[in-house]
XYZ file of C-alpha atoms in Angstrom:
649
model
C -108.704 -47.865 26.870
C -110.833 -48.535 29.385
C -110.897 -52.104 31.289
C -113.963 -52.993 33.531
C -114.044 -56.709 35.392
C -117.228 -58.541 34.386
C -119.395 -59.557 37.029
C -119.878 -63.085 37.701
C -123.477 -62.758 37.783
C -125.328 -60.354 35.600
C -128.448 -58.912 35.682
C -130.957 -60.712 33.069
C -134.985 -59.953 32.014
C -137.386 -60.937 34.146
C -140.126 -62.726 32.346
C -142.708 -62.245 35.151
C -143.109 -59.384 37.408
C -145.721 -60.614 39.476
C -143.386 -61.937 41.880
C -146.296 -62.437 45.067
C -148.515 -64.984 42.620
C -144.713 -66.575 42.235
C -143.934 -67.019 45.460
C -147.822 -68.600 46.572
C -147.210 -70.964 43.350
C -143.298 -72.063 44.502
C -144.147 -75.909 44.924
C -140.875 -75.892 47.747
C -138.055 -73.530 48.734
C -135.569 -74.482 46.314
C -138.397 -72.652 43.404
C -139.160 -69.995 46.227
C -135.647 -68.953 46.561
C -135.053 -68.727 42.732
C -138.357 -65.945 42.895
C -136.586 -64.091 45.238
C -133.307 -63.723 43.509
C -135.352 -62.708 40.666
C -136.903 -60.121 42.435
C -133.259 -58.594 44.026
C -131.959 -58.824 40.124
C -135.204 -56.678 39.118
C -135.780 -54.206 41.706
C -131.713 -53.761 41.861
C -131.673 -50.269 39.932
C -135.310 -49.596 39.563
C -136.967 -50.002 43.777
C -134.635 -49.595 46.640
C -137.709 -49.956 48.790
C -139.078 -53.107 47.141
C -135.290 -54.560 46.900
C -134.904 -54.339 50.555
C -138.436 -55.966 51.285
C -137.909 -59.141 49.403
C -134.671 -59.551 50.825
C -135.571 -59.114 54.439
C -138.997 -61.026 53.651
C -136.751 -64.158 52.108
C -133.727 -64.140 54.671
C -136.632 -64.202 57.351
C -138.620 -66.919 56.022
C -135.644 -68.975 55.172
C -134.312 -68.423 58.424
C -137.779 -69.458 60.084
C -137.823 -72.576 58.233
C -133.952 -73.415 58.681
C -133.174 -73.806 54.812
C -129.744 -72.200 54.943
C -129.243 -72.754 51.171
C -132.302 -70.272 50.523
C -130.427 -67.974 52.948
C -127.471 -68.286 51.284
C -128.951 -67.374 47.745
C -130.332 -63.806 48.600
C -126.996 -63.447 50.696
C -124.987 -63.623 47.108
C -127.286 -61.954 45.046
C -126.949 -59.062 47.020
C -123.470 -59.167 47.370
C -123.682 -59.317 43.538
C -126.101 -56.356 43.481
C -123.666 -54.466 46.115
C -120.578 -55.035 43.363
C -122.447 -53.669 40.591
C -122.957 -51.050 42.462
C -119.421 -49.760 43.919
C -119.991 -51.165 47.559
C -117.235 -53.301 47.584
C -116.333 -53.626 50.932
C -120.055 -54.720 51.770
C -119.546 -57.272 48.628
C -116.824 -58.736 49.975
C -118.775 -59.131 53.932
C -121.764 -60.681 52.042
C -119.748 -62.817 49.843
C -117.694 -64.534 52.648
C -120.778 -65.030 54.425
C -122.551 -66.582 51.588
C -119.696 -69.420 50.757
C -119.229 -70.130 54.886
C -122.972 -71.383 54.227
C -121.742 -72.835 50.917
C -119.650 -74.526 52.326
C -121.147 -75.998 55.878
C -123.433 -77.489 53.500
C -120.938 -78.837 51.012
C -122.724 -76.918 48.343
C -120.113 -76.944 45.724
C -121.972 -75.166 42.965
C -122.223 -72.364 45.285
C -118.934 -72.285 46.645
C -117.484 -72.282 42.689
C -119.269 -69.175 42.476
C -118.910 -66.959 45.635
C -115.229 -67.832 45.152
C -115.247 -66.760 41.923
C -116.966 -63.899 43.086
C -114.052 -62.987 45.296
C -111.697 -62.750 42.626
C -113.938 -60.247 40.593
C -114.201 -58.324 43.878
C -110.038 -58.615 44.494
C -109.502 -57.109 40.684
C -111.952 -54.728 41.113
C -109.614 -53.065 43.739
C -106.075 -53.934 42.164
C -105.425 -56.778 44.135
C -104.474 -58.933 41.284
C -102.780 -61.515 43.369
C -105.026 -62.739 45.266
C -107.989 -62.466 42.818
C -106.029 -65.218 40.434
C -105.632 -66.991 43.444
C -109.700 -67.347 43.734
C -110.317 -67.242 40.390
C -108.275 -70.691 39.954
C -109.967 -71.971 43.035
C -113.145 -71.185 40.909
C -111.941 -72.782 37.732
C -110.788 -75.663 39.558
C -114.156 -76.815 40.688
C -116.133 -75.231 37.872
C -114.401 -78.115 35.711
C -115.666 -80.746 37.777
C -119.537 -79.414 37.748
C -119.612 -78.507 34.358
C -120.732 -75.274 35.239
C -119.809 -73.616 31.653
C -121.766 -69.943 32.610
C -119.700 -69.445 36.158
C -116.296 -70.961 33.712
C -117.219 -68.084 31.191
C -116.879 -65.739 33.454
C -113.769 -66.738 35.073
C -112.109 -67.046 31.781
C -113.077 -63.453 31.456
C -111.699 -62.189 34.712
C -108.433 -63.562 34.049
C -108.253 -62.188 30.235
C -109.476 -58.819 32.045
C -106.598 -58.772 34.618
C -103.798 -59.826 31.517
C -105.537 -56.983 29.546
C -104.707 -54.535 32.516
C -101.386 -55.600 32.770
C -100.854 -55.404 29.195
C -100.180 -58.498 28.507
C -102.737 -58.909 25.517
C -100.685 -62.378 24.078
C -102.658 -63.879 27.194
C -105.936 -61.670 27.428
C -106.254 -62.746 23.998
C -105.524 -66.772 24.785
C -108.350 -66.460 27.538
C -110.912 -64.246 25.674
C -110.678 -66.932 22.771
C -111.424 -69.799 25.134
C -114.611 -67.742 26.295
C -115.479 -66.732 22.772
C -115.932 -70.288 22.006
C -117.759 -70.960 25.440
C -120.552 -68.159 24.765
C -120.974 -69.354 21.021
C -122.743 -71.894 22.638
C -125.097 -69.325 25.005
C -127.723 -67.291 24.795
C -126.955 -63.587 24.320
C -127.255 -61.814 28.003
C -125.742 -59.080 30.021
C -122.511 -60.773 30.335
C -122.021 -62.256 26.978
C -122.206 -58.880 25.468
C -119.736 -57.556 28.247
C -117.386 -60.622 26.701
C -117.802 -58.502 22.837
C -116.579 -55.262 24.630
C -113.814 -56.628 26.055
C -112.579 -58.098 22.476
C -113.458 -54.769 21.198
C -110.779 -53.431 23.672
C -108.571 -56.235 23.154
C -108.785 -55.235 18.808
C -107.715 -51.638 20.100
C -104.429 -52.550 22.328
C -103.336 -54.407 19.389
C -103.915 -51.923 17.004
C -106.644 -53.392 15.231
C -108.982 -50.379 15.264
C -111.409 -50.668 12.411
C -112.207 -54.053 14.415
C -112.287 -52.468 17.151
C -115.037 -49.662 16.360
C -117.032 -52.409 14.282
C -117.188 -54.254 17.413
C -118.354 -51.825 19.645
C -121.115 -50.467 17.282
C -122.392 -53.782 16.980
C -122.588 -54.114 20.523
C -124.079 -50.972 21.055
C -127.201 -51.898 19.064
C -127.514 -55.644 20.271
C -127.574 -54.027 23.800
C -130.260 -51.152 22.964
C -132.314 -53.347 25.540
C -133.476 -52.325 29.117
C -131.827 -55.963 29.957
C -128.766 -55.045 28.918
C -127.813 -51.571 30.254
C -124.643 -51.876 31.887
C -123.595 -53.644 28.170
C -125.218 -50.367 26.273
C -123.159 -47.914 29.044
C -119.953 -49.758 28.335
C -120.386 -49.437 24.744
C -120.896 -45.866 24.617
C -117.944 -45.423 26.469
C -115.815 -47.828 24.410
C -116.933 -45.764 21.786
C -116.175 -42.708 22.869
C -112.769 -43.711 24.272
C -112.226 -44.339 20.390
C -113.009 -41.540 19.180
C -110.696 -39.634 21.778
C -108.215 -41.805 21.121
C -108.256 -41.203 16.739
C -108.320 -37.498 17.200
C -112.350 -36.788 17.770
C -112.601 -34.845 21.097
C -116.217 -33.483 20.182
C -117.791 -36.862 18.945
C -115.850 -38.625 21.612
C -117.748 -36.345 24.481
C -120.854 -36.343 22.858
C -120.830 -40.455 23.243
C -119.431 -40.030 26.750
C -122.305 -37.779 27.990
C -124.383 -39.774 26.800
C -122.895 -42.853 28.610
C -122.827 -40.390 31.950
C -126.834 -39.906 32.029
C -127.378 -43.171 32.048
C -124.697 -44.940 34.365
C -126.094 -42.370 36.989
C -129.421 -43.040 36.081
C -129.347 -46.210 35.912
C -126.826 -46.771 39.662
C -123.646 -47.847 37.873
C -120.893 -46.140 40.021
C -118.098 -47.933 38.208
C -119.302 -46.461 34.493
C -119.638 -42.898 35.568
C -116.539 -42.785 37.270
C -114.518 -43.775 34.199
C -116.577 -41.731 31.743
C -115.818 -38.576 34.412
C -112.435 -39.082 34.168
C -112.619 -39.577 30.115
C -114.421 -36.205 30.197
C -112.019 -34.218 31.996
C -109.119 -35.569 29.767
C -110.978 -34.430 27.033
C -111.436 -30.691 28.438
C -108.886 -29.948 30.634
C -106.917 -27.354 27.897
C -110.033 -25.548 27.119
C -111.566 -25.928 30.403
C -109.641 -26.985 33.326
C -111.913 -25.804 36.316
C -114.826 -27.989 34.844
C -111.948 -30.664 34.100
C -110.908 -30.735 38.192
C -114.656 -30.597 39.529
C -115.353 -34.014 37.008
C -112.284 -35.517 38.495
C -113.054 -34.726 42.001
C -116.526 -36.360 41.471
C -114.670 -39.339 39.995
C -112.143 -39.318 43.040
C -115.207 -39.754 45.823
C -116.681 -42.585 43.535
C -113.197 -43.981 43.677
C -112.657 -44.053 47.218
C -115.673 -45.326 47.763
C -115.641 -48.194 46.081
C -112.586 -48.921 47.294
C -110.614 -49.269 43.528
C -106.868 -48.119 44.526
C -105.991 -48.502 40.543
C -108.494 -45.684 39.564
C -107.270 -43.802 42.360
C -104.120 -43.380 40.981
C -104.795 -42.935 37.538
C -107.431 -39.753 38.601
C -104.615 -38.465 41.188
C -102.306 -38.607 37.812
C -104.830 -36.193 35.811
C -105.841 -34.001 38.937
C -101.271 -33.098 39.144
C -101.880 -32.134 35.335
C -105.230 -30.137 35.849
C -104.010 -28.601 39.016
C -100.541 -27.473 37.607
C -102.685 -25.774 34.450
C -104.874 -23.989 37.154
C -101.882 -22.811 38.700
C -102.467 -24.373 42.270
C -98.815 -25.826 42.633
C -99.768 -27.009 46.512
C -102.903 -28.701 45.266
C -100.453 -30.743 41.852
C -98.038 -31.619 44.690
C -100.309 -33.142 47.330
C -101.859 -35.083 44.444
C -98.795 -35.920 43.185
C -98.166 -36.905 46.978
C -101.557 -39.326 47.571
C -100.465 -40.669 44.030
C -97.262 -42.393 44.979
C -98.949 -43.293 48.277
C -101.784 -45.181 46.609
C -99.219 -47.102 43.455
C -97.287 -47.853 47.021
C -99.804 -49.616 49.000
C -100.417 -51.296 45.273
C -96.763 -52.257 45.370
C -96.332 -56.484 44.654
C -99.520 -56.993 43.419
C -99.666 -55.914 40.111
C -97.103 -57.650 39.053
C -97.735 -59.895 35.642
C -94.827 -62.006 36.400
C -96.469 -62.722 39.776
C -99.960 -63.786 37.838
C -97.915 -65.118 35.161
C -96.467 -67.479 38.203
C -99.906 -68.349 39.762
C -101.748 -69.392 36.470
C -98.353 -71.610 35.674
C -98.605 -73.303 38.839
C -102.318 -74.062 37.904
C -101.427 -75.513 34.821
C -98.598 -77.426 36.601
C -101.196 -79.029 39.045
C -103.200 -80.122 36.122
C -100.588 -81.613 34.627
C -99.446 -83.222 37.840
C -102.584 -85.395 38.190
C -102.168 -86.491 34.670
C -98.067 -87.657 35.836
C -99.601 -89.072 39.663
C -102.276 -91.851 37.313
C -99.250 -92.452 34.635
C -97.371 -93.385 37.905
C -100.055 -95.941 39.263
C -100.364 -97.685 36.370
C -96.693 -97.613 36.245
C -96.291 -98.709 39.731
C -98.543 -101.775 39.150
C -96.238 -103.120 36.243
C -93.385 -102.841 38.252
C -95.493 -104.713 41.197
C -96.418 -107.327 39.272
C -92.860 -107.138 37.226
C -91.412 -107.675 40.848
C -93.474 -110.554 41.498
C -92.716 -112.872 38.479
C -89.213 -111.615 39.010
C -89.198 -112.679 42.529
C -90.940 -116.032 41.917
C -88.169 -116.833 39.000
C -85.245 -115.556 41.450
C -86.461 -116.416 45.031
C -86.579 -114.009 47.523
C -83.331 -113.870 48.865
C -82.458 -112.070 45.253
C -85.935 -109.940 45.821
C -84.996 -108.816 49.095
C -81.131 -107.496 47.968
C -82.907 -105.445 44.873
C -85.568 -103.667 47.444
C -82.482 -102.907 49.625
C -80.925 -101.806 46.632
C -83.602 -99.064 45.465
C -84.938 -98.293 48.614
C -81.392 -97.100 49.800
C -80.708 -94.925 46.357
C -84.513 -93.388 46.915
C -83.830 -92.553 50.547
C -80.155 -90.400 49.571
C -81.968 -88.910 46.507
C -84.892 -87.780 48.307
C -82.303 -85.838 50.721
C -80.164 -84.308 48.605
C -83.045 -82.799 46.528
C -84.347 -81.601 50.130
C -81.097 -80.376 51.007
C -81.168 -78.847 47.150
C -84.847 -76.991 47.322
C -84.315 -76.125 51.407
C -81.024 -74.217 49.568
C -83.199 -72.886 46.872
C -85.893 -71.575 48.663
C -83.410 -69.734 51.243
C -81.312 -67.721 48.373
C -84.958 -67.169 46.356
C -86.319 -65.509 49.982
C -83.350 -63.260 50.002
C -83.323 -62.354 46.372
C -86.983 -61.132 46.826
C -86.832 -59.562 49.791
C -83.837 -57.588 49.227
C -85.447 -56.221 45.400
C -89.050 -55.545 46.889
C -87.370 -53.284 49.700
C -85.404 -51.359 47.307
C -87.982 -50.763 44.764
C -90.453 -49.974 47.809
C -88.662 -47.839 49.650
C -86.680 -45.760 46.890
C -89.923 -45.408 44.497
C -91.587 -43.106 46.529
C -88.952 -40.343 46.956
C -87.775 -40.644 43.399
C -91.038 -40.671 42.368
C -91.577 -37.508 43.574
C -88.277 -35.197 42.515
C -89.847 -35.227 38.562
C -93.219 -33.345 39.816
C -90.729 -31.505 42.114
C -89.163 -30.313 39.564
C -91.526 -29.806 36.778
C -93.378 -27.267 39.043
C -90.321 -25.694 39.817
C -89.155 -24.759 36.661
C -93.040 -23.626 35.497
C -91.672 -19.702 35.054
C -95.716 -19.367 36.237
C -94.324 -20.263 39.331
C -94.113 -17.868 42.482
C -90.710 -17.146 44.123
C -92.353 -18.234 47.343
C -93.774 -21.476 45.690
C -90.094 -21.823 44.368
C -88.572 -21.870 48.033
C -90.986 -23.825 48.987
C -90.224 -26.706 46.486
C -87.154 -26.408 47.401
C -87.467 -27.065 50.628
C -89.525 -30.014 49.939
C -86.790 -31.613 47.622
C -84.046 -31.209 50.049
C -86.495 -33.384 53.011
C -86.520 -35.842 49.959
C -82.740 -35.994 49.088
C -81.868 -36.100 52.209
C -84.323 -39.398 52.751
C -83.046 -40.640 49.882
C -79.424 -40.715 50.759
C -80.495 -42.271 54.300
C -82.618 -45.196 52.344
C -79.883 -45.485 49.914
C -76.763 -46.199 52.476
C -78.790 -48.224 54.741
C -80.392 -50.468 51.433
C -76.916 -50.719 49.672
C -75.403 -51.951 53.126
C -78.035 -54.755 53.117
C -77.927 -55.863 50.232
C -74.111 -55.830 50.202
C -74.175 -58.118 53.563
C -77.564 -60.390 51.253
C -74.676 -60.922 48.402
C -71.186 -61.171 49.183
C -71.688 -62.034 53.601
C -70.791 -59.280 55.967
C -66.648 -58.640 56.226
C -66.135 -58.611 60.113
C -62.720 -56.162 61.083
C -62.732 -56.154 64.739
C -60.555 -54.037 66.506
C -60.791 -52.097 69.703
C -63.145 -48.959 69.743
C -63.986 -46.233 71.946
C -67.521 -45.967 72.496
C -67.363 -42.362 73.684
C -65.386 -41.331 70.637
C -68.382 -43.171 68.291
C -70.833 -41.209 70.426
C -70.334 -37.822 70.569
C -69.149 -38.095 66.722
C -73.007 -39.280 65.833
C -74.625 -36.529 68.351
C -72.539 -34.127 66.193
C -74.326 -35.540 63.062
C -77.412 -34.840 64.540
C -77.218 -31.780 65.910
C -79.589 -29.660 63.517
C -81.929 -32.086 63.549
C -81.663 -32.044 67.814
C -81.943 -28.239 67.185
C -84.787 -28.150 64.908
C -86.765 -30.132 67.564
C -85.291 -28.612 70.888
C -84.223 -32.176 72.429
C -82.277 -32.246 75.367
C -79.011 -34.667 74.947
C -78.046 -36.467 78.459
C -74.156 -38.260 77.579
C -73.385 -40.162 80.527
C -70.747 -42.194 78.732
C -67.402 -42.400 80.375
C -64.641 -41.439 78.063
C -62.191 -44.516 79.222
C -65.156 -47.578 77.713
C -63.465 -49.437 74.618
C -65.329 -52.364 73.268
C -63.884 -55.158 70.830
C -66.022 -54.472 67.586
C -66.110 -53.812 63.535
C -65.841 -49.986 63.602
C -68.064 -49.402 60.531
C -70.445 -51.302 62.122
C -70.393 -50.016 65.769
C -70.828 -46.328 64.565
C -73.841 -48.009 62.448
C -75.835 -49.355 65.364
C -74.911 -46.082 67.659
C -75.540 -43.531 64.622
C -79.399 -45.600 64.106
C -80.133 -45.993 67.414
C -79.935 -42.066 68.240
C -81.511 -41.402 64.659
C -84.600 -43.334 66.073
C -84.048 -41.944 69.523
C -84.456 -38.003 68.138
C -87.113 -39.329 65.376
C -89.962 -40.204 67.831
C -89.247 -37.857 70.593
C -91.769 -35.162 70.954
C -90.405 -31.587 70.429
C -88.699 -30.931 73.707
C -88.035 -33.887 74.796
C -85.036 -35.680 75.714
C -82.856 -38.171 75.146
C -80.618 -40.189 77.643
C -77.040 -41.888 76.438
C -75.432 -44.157 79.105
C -72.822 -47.177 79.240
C -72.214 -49.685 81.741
C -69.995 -52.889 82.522
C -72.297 -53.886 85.544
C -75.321 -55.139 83.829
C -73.296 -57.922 82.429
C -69.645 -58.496 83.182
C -66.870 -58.460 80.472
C -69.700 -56.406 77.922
C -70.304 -52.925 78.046
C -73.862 -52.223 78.055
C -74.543 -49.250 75.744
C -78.266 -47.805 76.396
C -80.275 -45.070 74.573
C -83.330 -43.800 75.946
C -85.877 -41.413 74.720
C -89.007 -40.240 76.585
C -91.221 -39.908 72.590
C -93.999 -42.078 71.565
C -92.730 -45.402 72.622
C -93.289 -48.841 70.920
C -96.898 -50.843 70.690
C -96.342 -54.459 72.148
C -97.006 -56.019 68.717
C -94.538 -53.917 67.085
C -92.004 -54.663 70.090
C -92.285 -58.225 69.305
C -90.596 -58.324 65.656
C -88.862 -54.832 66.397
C -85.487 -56.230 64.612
C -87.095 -58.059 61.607
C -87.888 -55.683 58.542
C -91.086 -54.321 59.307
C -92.408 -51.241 57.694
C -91.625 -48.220 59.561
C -93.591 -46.354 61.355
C -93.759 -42.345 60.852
C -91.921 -40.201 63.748
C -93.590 -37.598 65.647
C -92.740 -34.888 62.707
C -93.623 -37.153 59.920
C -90.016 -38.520 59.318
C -89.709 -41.027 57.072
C -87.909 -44.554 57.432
C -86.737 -47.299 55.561
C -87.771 -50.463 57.981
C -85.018 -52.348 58.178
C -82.142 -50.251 60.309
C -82.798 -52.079 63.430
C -82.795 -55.129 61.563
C -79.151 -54.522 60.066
C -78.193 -53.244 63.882
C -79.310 -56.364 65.176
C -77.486 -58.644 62.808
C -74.012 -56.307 63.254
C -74.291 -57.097 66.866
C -74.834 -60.902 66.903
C -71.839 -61.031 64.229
C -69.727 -58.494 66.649
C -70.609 -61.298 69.573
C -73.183 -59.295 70.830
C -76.585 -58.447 71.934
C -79.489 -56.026 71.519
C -82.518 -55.612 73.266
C -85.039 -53.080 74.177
C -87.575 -52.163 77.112
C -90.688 -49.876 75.621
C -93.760 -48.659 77.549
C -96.298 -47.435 74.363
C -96.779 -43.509 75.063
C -93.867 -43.193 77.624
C -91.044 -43.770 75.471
C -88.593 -46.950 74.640
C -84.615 -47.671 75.668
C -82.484 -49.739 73.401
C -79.494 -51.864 74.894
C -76.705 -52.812 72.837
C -74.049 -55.224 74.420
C -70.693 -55.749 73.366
C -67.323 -57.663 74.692
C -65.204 -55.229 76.448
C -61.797 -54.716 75.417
């Protein structure tokens, strides 16, 4: 089913249109900036023209008369009228200039809301993370204003993000809380968007004669020019129904219905998803119409910005393509698939969530522990005082030594403890979100790979060509997979350090040999100016590590026909050698160069070749434990040299 955030402010009737004779009757600014919100919230879908006069007129006037608070108003409602609308990006501008004002001024029922607004914004685009992160902020002060409608519809956010995580045992503990909130309300734009999302939340669970009830009810309540986005997102409830219980004709006919008016009525978001519901419904009987309705869904994707619909429409285009029989096209989208769940990768996570509400709960619960403790520490005050006037203070003074001494050694072993804690924690998630980064994409892609390939539609030449394409992956694979399972090896059980004495010549021309196709494919030019007669005292497996990465890198962002320089000297620093590999490719931008050897993500080489990000992390920490030393000297455009020193033998 389909899952749209609310809004935190919906559009609502406007009793009176006559918004000049408003404006000469506002008694003072606070009543004149209330008429002009009303008139951004009326001429939203229906006047561009006469939306962008009132909100020039009313920043101007506002401005001219220094009330920043009007200002700030028309600010937010537009950024409200810009989310509505798919301009996210703009949103997100406008709302983090709105609550700067909101908050110079100390304006806390405004700052509740533009923060609030930020989280709808952040789930809009699949940034769950940080959108629980503001919509807590939100909650936070909403509870000390008593601001129930802004509550209402932060309550519904969060049941909106659990409900597209699939977690409905929350989304349905949150939608219940705002059931009970908007019992209590007036029926409005948002209210009804609450009803739809139970509907929804009837269908995950299988409840689907609640479900339909639901949404018919809600289509008629919201047969109301007020309420349009509510009737849009009912037909398309509706129809997602009727897909879903085997009804592909009824289904469409609700969803076209649902299309006319989302784009007649402005509502990017709606006609998007109903696009994407259409092609789904068509693509076996029709799968050219079925790819030009996802394409049009696509753009309206990317331009609001929503890297969750993005994926899902890439998904459908690798299914439409492969039934048109364009195998490049169902690759590429295949491709931009796995690139967009990537850049999605650690925020959409319901453990994370999970995590951030819990600590939210904890703080509440906190307070409630920090005012048990006052009164608690006031007994024992005056408990200490009767005790100290029946026992003198000699006896006073040895029991405050007493405790303060046993508070001082507690407090640092449970530093000592959570220090301990926090350092194997940091490991344990760095070393799982690398591996699941870096090995998803690759994997991800051998299935489609595959599927393709084995299509006996399939051309030979498409054939060879998939082939080709798997065998770059494997071969990335393997690369990710030794360098990854070498980390986490040393993360686990500690590097084991053999050292014995090692020719670096030997180590050398051993890893050119490994790379000789790949020096081939590329015409590079090798220079070896490494004396046969250099021995250093080093771990062998780790010494033909560093060398084999550093001319990996070396070859990976040299242009084709460059060159590549391999030298070793015991002058630079006496008792090391000084091994040095030098390329003349793209070079190394000075904020890259200055956290070079910490896991950073890895940057493409001059033929596209892919990289895991943390190679010259591991090389680093195999020289420090081998006694050693690397460095490197990069000019951005003219190429970089990495040093590696290590004890002579």
């Amino acid at each position: 089913m389909l899952y749209i955030l609310v809004s935190v402010v919906c559009y609502g009737q406007v009793d009176k249109l006559d918004f000049e004779r408003r404006l000469n009757a506002a008694k003072n600014d606070s009543a004149r900036a209330e008429v002009y919100r009303d008139a951004l919230r009326h001429y939203a879908r229906h006047n561009i023209d006469s939306l962008k006069y009132y909100s020039d007129k009313g920043i101007a006037y506002f401005r001219q008369r220094n009330y920043r608070l009007g200002e700030a108003h028309i600010i937010d409602q537009l950024s409200i009228i810009d989310q509505n609308q798919g301009r996210m990006d703009i949103a997100r501008q406008r709302t983090q200039y709105a609550l700067s004002i909101y908050r110079d001024l100390n304006y806390k029922p405004g700052i509740a809301t533009t923060i609030g607004n930020l989280g709808a914004l952040e789930a809009g685009v699949g940034n769950y993370e940080n959108a629980i992160k503001y919509l807590i902020e939100s909650l936070k002060l909403e509870e000390t204003l008593g601001n129930t409608d802004v509550a209402l519809t932060g309550y519904m956010n969060i049941a909106t993000i659990y409900m597209q995580t699939g977690d409905t045992a929350n989304s349905g503990k949150y939608l219940k809380i705002a059931s009970d909130m908007a019992g209590k309300m007036p029926l409005s734009d948002k209210i009804l968007g609450l009803y739809n999302m139970i509907g929804v939340q009837y269908a995950m669970t299988g409840q689907n004669e609640k479900a339909i009830e639901c949404f018919l009810r809600n289509l008629e309540l919201s047969d109301h020019p007020s309420f349009i986005t509510a009737h849009v997102e009912s037909l398309t409830y509706i129809g997602q129904y009727y897909l879903e219980n085997g009804q592909p004709d009824k289904a469409l006919s609700y969803l076209k219905e649902a299309l006319a008016m989302a784009r007649k009525n402005n509502i990017p978001e709606l006609a998007a998803n109903t696009l994407q519901e259409m092609a789904v419904i068509i693509k076996e009987n029709d799968p050219a119409t079925a790819a030009g309705l996802l394409n049009e869904a696509l753009a309206i994707a990317l331009q609001m910005g929503n890297k969750t619909f993005m994926a899902t429409v890439y998904e459908h285009q690798v299914d439409v393509y492969k039934r048109l029989g364009k195998y490049k096209e169902a690759l590429e989208a295949s491709q931009m698939r796995t690139q967009v769940t990537d850049s999605l990768f650690a925020t959409n996570k319901t453990s994370e969530i999970n995590g951030l509400l819990a600590t939210y709960e904890l703080e509440r619960s906190n307070s409630k522990v920090k005012d048990l403790e006052v009164k608690h520490m006031k007994r024992t005050a005056q408990r200490n005082l009767y005790l100290g006037i029946l026992l003198g203070v000699g006896v006073l003074f040895i029991i405050l030594f007493i405790f303060t001494r046993r508070s001082v050694m507690l407090n640092r072993k449970l530093r000592a403890q959570e220090a301990a804690l926090q350092q194997l924690n940091g490991m344990k998630d760095k070393l799982f979100s690398i591996i699941a980064h870096d090995l998803r994409g690759p994997v991800a892609r051998i299935p489609v790979i595959l599927d393709i390939y084995e299509d006996p539609e399939t051309p030979d030449d498409e054939k060879q060509f998939l082939l080709d394409n798997m065998r770059a992956h494997t071969k990335e694979l393997i690369e990710m997979l030794e360098k990854l399972l070498l980390w986490g090896q040393s993360l686990v059980k500690g590097i084991m350090l053999q050292k014995e004495t090692v020719n670096v010549s030997t180590y050398v021309m051993q890893d050119l040999a490994l790379k000789k196709l790949a020096l081939e494919e590329k015409d590079i030019a090798i220079v070896n100016k490494v004396a046969g007669d250099l021995n250093v005292q080093a771990d062998a497996t780790h010494f033909d590590f560093i060398v084999r990465n550093l001319i990996t890198n070396a070859v990976k962002y040299t242009h084709d026909g460059g060159k590549v320089e391999i030298a070793a000297d015991t002058h630079i620093r006496p008792g090391y050698v000084v091994l040095s590999v030098k390329d003349n490719g793209t070079g190394i931008t000075p904020d890259m160069l200055t956290r070079i050897f910490t896991p950073v993500n890895s940057t493409p080489g001059t033929n596209n070749e892919k990289g895991t990000g943390i190679g010259l992390m591991l090389c680093n920490e195999f020289a420090i434990l081998n006694g050693g030393e690397m460095w490197v000297e990069s000019t951005e455009g003219k190429g970089a040299t990495f040093f590696l020193a290590l004890r002579q033998a």
